[in-house]
Coordinates of C-alpha atoms in Angstrom, one line a residue:
X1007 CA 89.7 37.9 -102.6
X1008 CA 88.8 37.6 -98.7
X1009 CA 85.7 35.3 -99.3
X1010 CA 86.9 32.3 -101.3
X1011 CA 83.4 29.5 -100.8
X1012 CA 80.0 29.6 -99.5
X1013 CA 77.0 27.4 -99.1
X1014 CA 73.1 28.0 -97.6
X1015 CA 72.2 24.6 -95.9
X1016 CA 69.2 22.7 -94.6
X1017 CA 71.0 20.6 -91.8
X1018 CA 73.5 18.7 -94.1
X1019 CA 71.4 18.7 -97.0
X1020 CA 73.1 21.5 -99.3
X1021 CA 70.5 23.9 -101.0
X1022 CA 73.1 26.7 -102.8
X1023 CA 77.0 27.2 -103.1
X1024 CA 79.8 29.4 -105.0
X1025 CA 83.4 28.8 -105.2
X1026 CA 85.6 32.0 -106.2
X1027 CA 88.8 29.4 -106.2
X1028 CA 90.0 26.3 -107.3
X1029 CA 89.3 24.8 -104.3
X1030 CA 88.0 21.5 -102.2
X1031 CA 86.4 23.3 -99.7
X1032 CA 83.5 22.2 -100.7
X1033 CA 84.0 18.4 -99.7
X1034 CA 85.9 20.2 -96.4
X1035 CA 82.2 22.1 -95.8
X1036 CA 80.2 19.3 -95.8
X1037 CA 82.5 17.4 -93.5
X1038 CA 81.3 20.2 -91.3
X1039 CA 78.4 20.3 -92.1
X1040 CA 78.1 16.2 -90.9
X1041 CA 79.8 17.1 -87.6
X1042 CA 77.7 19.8 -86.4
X1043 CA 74.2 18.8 -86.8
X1044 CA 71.5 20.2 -84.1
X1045 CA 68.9 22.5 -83.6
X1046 CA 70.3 25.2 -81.6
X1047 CA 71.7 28.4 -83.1
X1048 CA 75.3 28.3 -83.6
X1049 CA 78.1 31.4 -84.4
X1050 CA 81.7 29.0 -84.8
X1051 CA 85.0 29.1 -86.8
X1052 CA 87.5 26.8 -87.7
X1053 CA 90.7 27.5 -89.0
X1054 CA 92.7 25.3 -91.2
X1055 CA 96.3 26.5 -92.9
X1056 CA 95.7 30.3 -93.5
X1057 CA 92.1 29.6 -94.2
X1058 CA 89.0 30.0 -91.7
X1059 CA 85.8 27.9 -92.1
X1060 CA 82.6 30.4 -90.5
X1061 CA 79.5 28.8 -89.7
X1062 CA 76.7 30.6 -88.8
X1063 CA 73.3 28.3 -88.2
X1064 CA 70.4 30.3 -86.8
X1065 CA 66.7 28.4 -86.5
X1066 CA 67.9 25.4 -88.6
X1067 CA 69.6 27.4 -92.0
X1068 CA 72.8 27.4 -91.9
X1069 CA 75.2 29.5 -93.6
X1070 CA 78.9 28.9 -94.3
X1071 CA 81.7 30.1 -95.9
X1072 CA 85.8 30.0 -95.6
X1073 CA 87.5 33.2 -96.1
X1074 CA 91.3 34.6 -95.6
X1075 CA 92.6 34.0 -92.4
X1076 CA 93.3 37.9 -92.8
X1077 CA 89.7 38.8 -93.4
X1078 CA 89.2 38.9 -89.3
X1079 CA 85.8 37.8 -88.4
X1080 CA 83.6 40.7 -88.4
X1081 CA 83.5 40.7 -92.2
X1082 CA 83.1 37.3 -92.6
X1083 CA 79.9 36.6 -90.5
X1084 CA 78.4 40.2 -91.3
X1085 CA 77.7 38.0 -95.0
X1086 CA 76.9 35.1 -93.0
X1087 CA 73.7 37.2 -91.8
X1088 CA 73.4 38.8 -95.2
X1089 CA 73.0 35.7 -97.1
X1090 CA 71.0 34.4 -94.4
X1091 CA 68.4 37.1 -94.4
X1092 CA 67.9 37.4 -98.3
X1093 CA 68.1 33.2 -98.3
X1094 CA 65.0 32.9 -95.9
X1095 CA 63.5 36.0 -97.6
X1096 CA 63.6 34.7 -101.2
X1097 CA 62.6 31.2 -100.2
X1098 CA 60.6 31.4 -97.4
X1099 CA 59.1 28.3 -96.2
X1100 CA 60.3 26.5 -98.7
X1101 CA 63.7 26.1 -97.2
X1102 CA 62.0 23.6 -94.9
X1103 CA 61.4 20.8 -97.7
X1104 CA 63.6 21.5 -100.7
X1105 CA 65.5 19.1 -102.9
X1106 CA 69.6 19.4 -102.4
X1107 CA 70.6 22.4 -104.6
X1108 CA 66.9 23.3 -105.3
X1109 CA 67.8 26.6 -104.7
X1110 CA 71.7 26.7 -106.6
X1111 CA 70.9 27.9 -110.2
X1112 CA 69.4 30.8 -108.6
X1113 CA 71.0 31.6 -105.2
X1114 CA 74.3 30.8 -106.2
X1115 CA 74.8 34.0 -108.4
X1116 CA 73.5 36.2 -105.5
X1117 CA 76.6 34.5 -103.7
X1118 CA 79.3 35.5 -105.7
X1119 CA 78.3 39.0 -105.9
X1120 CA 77.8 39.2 -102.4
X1121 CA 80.9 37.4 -102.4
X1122 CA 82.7 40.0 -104.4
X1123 CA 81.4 43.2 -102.6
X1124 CA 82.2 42.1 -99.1
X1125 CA 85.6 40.7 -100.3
X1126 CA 86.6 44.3 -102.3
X1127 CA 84.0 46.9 -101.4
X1128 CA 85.8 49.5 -98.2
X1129 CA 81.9 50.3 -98.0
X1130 CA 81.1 47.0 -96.4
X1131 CA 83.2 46.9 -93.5
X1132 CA 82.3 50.8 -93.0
X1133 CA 78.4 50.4 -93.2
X1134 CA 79.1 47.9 -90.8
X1135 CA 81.1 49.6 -88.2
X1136 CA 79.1 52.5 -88.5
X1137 CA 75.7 50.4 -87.5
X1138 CA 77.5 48.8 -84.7
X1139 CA 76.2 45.6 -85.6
X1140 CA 77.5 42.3 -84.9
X1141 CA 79.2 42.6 -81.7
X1142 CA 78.7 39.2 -80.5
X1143 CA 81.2 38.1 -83.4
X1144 CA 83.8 39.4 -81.0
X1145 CA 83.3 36.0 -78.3
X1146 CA 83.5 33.8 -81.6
X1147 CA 86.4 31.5 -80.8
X1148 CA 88.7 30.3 -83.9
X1149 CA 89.2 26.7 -83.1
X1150 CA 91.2 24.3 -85.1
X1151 CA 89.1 22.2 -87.9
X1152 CA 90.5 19.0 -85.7
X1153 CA 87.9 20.1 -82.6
X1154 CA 85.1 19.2 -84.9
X1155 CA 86.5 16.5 -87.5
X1156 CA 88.7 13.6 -86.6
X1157 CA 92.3 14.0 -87.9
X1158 CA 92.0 10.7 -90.0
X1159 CA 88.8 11.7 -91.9
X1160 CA 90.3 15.7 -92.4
X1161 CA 90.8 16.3 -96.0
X1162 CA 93.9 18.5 -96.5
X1163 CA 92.3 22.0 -98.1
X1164 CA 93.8 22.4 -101.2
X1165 CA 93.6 26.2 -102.5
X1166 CA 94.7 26.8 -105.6
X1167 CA 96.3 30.2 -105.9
X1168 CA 97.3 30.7 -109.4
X1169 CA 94.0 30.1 -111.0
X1170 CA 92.2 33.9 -111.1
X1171 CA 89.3 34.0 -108.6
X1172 CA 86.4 34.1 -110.6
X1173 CA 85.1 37.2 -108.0
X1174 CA 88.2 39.0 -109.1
X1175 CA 87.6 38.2 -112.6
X1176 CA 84.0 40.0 -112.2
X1177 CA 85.6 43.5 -111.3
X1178 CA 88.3 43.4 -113.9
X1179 CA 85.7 43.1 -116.7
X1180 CA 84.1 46.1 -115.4
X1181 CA 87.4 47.7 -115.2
X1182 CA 88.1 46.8 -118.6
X1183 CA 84.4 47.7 -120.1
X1184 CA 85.3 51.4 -118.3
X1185 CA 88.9 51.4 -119.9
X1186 CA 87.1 50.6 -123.7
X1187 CA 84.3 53.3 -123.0
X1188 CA 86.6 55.8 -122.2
X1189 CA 89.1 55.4 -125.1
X1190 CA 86.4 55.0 -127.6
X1191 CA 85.1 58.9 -126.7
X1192 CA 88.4 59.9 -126.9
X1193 CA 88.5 58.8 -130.4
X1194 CA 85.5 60.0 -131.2
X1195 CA 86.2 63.7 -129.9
X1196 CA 89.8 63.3 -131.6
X1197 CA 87.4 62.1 -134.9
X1198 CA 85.3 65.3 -134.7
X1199 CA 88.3 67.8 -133.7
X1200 CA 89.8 66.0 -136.8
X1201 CA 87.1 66.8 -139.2
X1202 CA 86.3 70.2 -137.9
X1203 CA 90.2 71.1 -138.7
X1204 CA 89.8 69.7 -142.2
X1205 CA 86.4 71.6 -142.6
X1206 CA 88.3 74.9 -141.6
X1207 CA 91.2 74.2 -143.6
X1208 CA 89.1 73.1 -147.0
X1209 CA 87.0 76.7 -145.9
X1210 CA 90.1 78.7 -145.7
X1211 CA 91.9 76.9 -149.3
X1212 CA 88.6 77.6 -150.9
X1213 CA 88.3 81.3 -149.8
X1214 CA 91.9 81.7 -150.4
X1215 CA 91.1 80.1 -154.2
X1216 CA 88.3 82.4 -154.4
X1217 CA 89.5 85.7 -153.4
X1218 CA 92.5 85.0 -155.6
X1219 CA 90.3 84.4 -158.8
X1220 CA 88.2 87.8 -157.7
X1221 CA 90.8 90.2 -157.3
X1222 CA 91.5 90.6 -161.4
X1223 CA 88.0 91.9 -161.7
X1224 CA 88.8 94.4 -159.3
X1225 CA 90.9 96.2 -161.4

């Protein structure tokens, strides 16, 4: 899975987040989050290991998540704007005042399927090309995590691998729901090709039976 953590932010003040890992990238985020407080509107990465941090703040939300060093960037911050646009229109004005995770319960599912679809779906990075879109993604400039944090308060990012992402758990139940639904019809079309062969058989035996009995009477 390309997208491994997001979070929708008021300044520092955390409103929603998903993890698809076992992961610290939360505590990593919110460093971030500490070290890049402001107004202005903001398009940034920062790489740590094979993992980039992308942070995209536009008028006071911000919106970040750590992905795949492989994921590039143009995937990356296209869900960035997503989850930006469908934050500010679900919530509205009430971004500007909410409680820390007023909005998690809710927001955080929309996430991890967002999550999911721009880490698996071909379609998003197609749709995406094919709109043009996003072009100022190209002068985003992948610093190292130590440009914005100080090397003694950096928390080593600790990703752990072996644990299934949850994302990835998501599509294999579909997979599997597909699998069941298609061997159940196939035994229920063996079921009825099974009982229309008896039917004919029992039909044939019985008309054999029958014509046996009747053929003394015809002499």
């Amino acid at each position: 899975m390309a997208i491994l953590y997001t979070l929708v932010a008021r300044g520092s003040v955390v409103l929603a987040e998903f993890t698809a890992a076992s992961t610290n990238a939360s505590a990593i985020a919110k460093q971030i989050l500490e070290k890049t407080t402001g107004d202005n509107d903001i398009n940034v990465s920062y790489s740590q290991d094979r993992y980039i941090f992308h942070v995209k703040r536009t008028d006071g939300l911000t919106v970040l998540c750590m992905a795949d060093e492989s994921a590039g960037r143009r995937i990356p911050f296209t869900f960035l704007e997503d989850m930006h646009q469908r934050f500010v229109r679900t919530y509205g004005r009430a971004v500007l005042s909410a409680l820390p995770y007023a909005m998690n319960d809710e927001f955080s599912r929309v996430l991890s399927q967002q999550m999911e679809y721009y880490s698996n779906d071909p379609n998003a990075d197609r749709i995406n090309r094919m709109k043009g879109e996003m072009n100022q993604v190209r002068n985003v400039m992948i610093e190292n995590i130590d440009k914005v944090l100080e090397r003694g308060d950096r928390l080593e990012l600790l990703v752990d691998k072996t644990a299934n992402m949850q994302g990835n758990t998501f599509r294999f139940r579909k997979q599997a729901r597909r699998f069941k639904n298609t061997v159940w019809w196939r035994n229920v079309r063996f079921t009825v090709a099974l009982i229309i062969f008896l039917l004919i058989i029992g039909y044939l035996v019985l008309a054999f039976v029958c014509h046996g009995f009747a053929l003394p009477s015809c002499f």
